[in-house]
Amino acid sequence: ELKVEQNPLFLSMQEGKNYTIYCNYSTTSDRLYWYRQDPGKSLESLFVLLSNGAVKQEGRLMASLDTKARLSTLHITAAVHDLSATYFCAVDSAYNTDKLIFGTGTRLQVFP
Amino acid sequence: DAGVIQSPRHEVTEMGQEVTLRCKPISGHNSLFWYRQTMMRGLELLIYFNNNVPIDDSGMPEDRFSAKMPNASFSTLKIQPSEPRDSAVYFCASSRDDNEQFFGPGTRLTVL
């Protein structure tokens, strides 16, 4: 059974600092997704990573995928308050590529 | 495109009542997913459809829950009878063959 683990679960960081969120998954998969969820809101797609070594950047966020290590990272550069949200990674189910398995989420809080 | 549309956005009902949640996927998407999100259990996949056919309903909690997709542009999730532990936010998402799922705004259900 595919399992997806994120760490940390909670992250409180100061504005201007850098940090990385990690997403590990247990079985082979070629596609990984990052989503953002603001409090009381829906999930918004951030990045789609489709191959080993894929790297995508949007503003202060950069996501990468290492399929051999079964690891994706979401790096935050010079954090600002507007990045405060919960971030989820999700991976294709190994046996049914229509189904995504979501991680537990990382709740990020950026303070001045 | 209007995105995934869900109704109602909020529903408050009494234990034992029937609840019907509705979803209109993005036009052209061929997969539709129903999720439930709670603080305790996180984001859970309840059921998903591909080309209007239910593919995996292993996440449906019990027989009180049922879902239908009579055509490509409409799906319902029904709870009968509802119980207080069903209180949650229910999300509908849709995708095309490339698997990136787009989420609706959610329905916040409260069962008293």
GROMACS .gro file of C-alpha atoms in nm:
model
  224
    1GLU     CA    1   0.000   0.000   0.000
    2LEU     CA    2   0.133   0.340  -0.098
    3LYS     CA    3   0.204   0.566   0.198
    4VAL     CA    4   0.298   0.930   0.182
    5GLU     CA    5   0.467   1.101   0.473
    6GLN     CA    6   0.541   1.467   0.516
    7ASN     CA    7   0.762   1.636   0.765
    8PRO     CA    8   0.750   1.846   0.953
    9LEU     CA    9   0.379   1.846   1.033
   10PHE     CA   10   0.399   2.196   1.177
   11LEU     CA   11   0.644   2.466   1.088
   12SER     CA   12   0.666   2.806   1.245
   13MET     CA   13   0.924   3.028   1.082
   14GLN     CA   14   1.030   3.387   1.079
   15GLU     CA   15   0.991   3.607   0.777
   16GLY     CA   16   1.300   3.615   0.564
   17LYS     CA   17   1.418   3.267   0.660
   18ASN     CA   18   1.456   2.962   0.437
   19TYR     CA   19   1.318   2.618   0.504
   20THR     CA   20   1.236   2.287   0.335
   21ILE     CA   21   0.934   2.059   0.362
   22TYR     CA   22   0.993   1.694   0.285
   23CYS     CA   23   0.760   1.441   0.124
   24ASN     CA   24   0.853   1.071   0.128
   25TYR     CA   25   0.652   0.797  -0.038
   26SER     CA   26   0.677   0.423  -0.009
   27THR     CA   27   0.642   0.273  -0.358
   28THR     CA   28   0.730   0.356  -0.715
   29SER     CA   29   0.552   0.651  -0.864
   30ASP     CA   30   0.629   0.885  -1.149
   31ARG     CA   31   0.413   1.179  -1.060
   32LEU     CA   32   0.402   1.401  -0.758
   33TYR     CA   33   0.181   1.700  -0.684
   34TRP     CA   34   0.201   1.985  -0.436
   35TYR     CA   35  -0.111   2.164  -0.315
   36ARG     CA   36  -0.170   2.463  -0.092
   37GLN     CA   37  -0.470   2.508   0.138
   38ASP     CA   38  -0.550   2.833   0.314
   39PRO     CA   39  -0.758   2.811   0.633
   40GLY     CA   40  -1.123   2.749   0.551
   41LYS     CA   41  -1.047   2.728   0.180
   42SER     CA   42  -1.006   2.460  -0.082
   43LEU     CA   43  -0.689   2.299  -0.214
   44GLU     CA   44  -0.502   2.485  -0.486
   45SER     CA   45  -0.260   2.309  -0.717
   46LEU     CA   46   0.094   2.447  -0.693
   47PHE     CA   47   0.325   2.211  -0.879
   48VAL     CA   48   0.309   1.899  -1.090
   49LEU     CA   49   0.636   1.701  -1.103
   50LEU     CA   50   0.635   1.437  -1.373
   51SER     CA   51   0.984   1.290  -1.388
   52ASN     CA   52   1.297   1.220  -1.192
   53GLY     CA   53   1.498   1.533  -1.139
   54ALA     CA   54   1.207   1.764  -1.216
   55VAL     CA   55   1.234   2.106  -1.058
   56LYS     CA   56   0.970   2.377  -1.067
   57GLN     CA   57   0.971   2.723  -0.916
   58GLU     CA   58   0.702   2.978  -0.852
   59GLY     CA   59   0.798   3.289  -0.662
   60ARG     CA   60   0.952   3.192  -0.329
   61LEU     CA   61   0.859   2.824  -0.364
   62MET     CA   62   1.064   2.560  -0.541
   63ALA     CA   63   0.969   2.193  -0.568
   64SER     CA   64   1.188   1.903  -0.675
   65LEU     CA   65   1.146   1.531  -0.726
   66ASP     CA   66   1.388   1.241  -0.680
   67THR     CA   67   1.203   0.926  -0.783
   68LYS     CA   68   1.496   0.700  -0.694
   69ALA     CA   69   1.494   0.823  -0.336
   70ARG     CA   70   1.112   0.850  -0.343
   71LEU     CA   71   1.146   1.200  -0.211
   72SER     CA   72   1.014   1.541  -0.301
   73THR     CA   73   1.107   1.868  -0.138
   74LEU     CA   74   0.930   2.202  -0.124
   75HIS     CA   75   1.183   2.475  -0.051
   76ILE     CA   76   1.075   2.811   0.081
   77THR     CA   77   1.308   3.104   0.021
   78ALA     CA   78   1.289   3.422   0.227
   79ALA     CA   79   0.948   3.340   0.370
   80VAL     CA   80   0.674   3.602   0.385
   81HIS     CA   81   0.351   3.601   0.584
   82ASP     CA   82   0.142   3.535   0.272
   83LEU     CA   83   0.295   3.188   0.249
   84SER     CA   84   0.123   3.083   0.572
   85ALA     CA   85  -0.098   2.787   0.476
   86THR     CA   86  -0.107   2.408   0.484
   87TYR     CA   87   0.093   2.235   0.211
   88PHE     CA   88   0.009   1.886   0.089
   89CYS     CA   89   0.202   1.655  -0.136
   90ALA     CA   90   0.019   1.381  -0.327
   91VAL     CA   91   0.144   1.083  -0.523
   92ASP     CA   92  -0.014   0.861  -0.788
   93SER     CA   93  -0.129   0.528  -0.656
   94ALA     CA   94   0.109   0.261  -0.788
   95TYR     CA   95  -0.173   0.040  -0.910
   96ASN     CA   96  -0.423   0.293  -1.024
   97THR     CA   97  -0.292   0.614  -1.164
   98ASP     CA   98  -0.627   0.792  -1.137
   99LYS     CA   99  -0.604   0.790  -0.760
  100LEU     CA  100  -0.381   1.024  -0.560
  101ILE     CA  101  -0.256   0.945  -0.213
  102PHE     CA  102  -0.220   1.261  -0.006
  103GLY     CA  103   0.029   1.327   0.269
  104THR     CA  104  -0.083   1.450   0.609
  105GLY     CA  105   0.001   1.809   0.524
  106THR     CA  106   0.249   2.058   0.667
  107ARG     CA  107   0.100   2.356   0.843
  108LEU     CA  108   0.326   2.654   0.785
  109GLN     CA  109   0.304   2.970   0.989
  110VAL     CA  110   0.527   3.265   0.902
  111PHE     CA  111   0.561   3.536   1.162
  112PRO     CA  112   0.728   3.878   1.148
  113ASP     CA  113  -1.390   2.784  -1.709
  114ALA     CA  114  -1.576   2.820  -1.379
  115GLY     CA  115  -1.384   2.541  -1.212
  116VAL     CA  116  -1.540   2.266  -1.005
  117ILE     CA  117  -1.874   2.376  -0.864
  118GLN     CA  118  -2.017   2.239  -0.542
  119SER     CA  119  -2.345   2.302  -0.367
  120PRO     CA  120  -2.446   2.378  -0.109
  121ARG     CA  121  -2.144   2.554   0.040
  122HIS     CA  122  -2.275   2.509   0.391
  123GLU     CA  123  -2.527   2.259   0.525
  124VAL     CA  124  -2.658   2.229   0.878
  125THR     CA  125  -2.891   1.943   0.949
  126GLU     CA  126  -3.016   1.729   1.232
  127MET     CA  127  -2.911   1.376   1.303
  128GLY     CA  128  -3.117   1.126   1.104
  129GLN     CA  129  -3.187   1.358   0.813
  130GLU     CA  130  -3.084   1.287   0.457
  131VAL     CA  131  -2.810   1.506   0.312
  132THR     CA  132  -2.728   1.542  -0.057
  133LEU     CA  133  -2.413   1.713  -0.177
  134ARG     CA  134  -2.374   1.810  -0.540
  135CYS     CA  135  -2.080   1.855  -0.773
  136LYS     CA  136  -2.029   1.976  -1.128
  137PRO     CA  137  -1.680   1.888  -1.258
  138ILE     CA  138  -1.477   2.094  -1.500
  139SER     CA  139  -1.599   2.043  -1.855
  140GLY     CA  140  -1.388   1.785  -2.038
  141HIS     CA  141  -1.260   1.617  -1.724
  142ASN     CA  142  -1.326   1.245  -1.713
  143SER     CA  143  -1.248   1.161  -1.351
  144LEU     CA  144  -1.434   1.284  -1.044
  145PHE     CA  145  -1.336   1.240  -0.682
  146TRP     CA  146  -1.517   1.287  -0.351
  147TYR     CA  147  -1.303   1.364  -0.045
  148ARG     CA  148  -1.380   1.430   0.319
  149GLN     CA  149  -1.159   1.645   0.540
  150THR     CA  150  -1.159   1.657   0.918
  151MET     CA  151  -0.905   1.770   1.174
  152MET     CA  152  -0.876   1.421   1.315
  153ARG     CA  153  -0.848   1.218   0.996
  154GLY     CA  154  -0.716   1.468   0.746
  155LEU     CA  155  -0.809   1.436   0.380
  156GLU     CA  156  -0.976   1.104   0.291
  157LEU     CA  157  -1.076   0.983  -0.054
  158LEU     CA  158  -1.429   0.846  -0.035
  159ILE     CA  159  -1.499   0.740  -0.393
  160TYR     CA  160  -1.397   0.822  -0.745
  161PHE     CA  161  -1.550   0.785  -1.090
  162ASN     CA  162  -1.391   0.753  -1.430
  163ASN     CA  163  -1.611   0.821  -1.732
  164ASN     CA  164  -1.911   0.823  -1.496
  165VAL     CA  165  -1.837   0.473  -1.365
  166PRO     CA  166  -1.746   0.421  -0.996
  167ILE     CA  167  -1.395   0.278  -0.986
  168ASP     CA  168  -1.299   0.270  -0.621
  169ASP     CA  169  -1.543   0.317  -0.333
  170SER     CA  170  -1.325   0.160  -0.067
  171GLY     CA  171  -1.314   0.487   0.122
  172MET     CA  172  -1.688   0.513   0.170
  173PRO     CA  173  -1.734   0.482   0.545
  174GLU     CA  174  -2.047   0.269   0.552
  175ASP     CA  175  -2.374   0.197   0.381
  176ARG     CA  176  -2.518   0.527   0.488
  177PHE     CA  177  -2.303   0.688   0.220
  178SER     CA  178  -2.379   0.658  -0.150
  179ALA     CA  179  -2.260   0.839  -0.460
  180LYS     CA  180  -2.384   0.862  -0.815
  181MET     CA  181  -2.267   1.015  -1.138
  182PRO     CA  182  -2.557   1.002  -1.384
  183ASN     CA  183  -2.369   1.199  -1.651
  184ALA     CA  184  -2.035   1.363  -1.719
  185SER     CA  185  -2.136   1.695  -1.568
  186PHE     CA  186  -2.301   1.600  -1.240
  187SER     CA  187  -2.241   1.390  -0.932
  188THR     CA  188  -2.407   1.354  -0.593
  189LEU     CA  189  -2.292   1.227  -0.257
  190LYS     CA  190  -2.575   1.126  -0.029
  191ILE     CA  191  -2.574   1.050   0.342
  192GLN     CA  192  -2.881   0.880   0.482
  193PRO     CA  193  -2.929   0.889   0.773
  194SER     CA  194  -2.676   1.150   0.876
  195GLU     CA  195  -2.491   1.135   1.209
  196PRO     CA  196  -2.291   1.397   1.402
  197ARG     CA  197  -1.965   1.217   1.320
  198ASP     CA  198  -2.030   1.289   0.952
  199SER     CA  199  -1.963   1.658   1.019
  200ALA     CA  200  -1.673   1.757   0.794
  201VAL     CA  201  -1.582   1.948   0.483
  202TYR     CA  202  -1.658   1.748   0.170
  203PHE     CA  203  -1.458   1.828  -0.141
  204CYS     CA  204  -1.522   1.728  -0.497
  205ALA     CA  205  -1.231   1.726  -0.744
  206SER     CA  206  -1.199   1.648  -1.112
  207SER     CA  207  -0.917   1.566  -1.349
  208ARG     CA  208  -0.833   1.470  -1.704
  209ASP     CA  209  -0.596   1.194  -1.807
  210ASP     CA  210  -0.293   1.388  -1.682
  211ASN     CA  211  -0.408   1.335  -1.326
  212GLU     CA  212  -0.375   1.688  -1.187
  213GLN     CA  213  -0.684   1.719  -0.969
  214PHE     CA  214  -0.871   2.046  -0.939
  215PHE     CA  215  -1.073   2.091  -0.624
  216GLY     CA  216  -1.407   2.257  -0.571
  217PRO     CA  217  -1.471   2.503  -0.288
  218GLY     CA  218  -1.611   2.232  -0.061
  219THR     CA  219  -1.930   2.182   0.135
  220ARG     CA  220  -1.907   2.235   0.510
  221LEU     CA  221  -2.150   1.988   0.667
  222THR     CA  222  -2.262   2.014   1.028
  223VAL     CA  223  -2.487   1.743   1.169
  224LEU     CA  224  -2.642   1.835   1.504
   0.00000   0.00000   0.00000
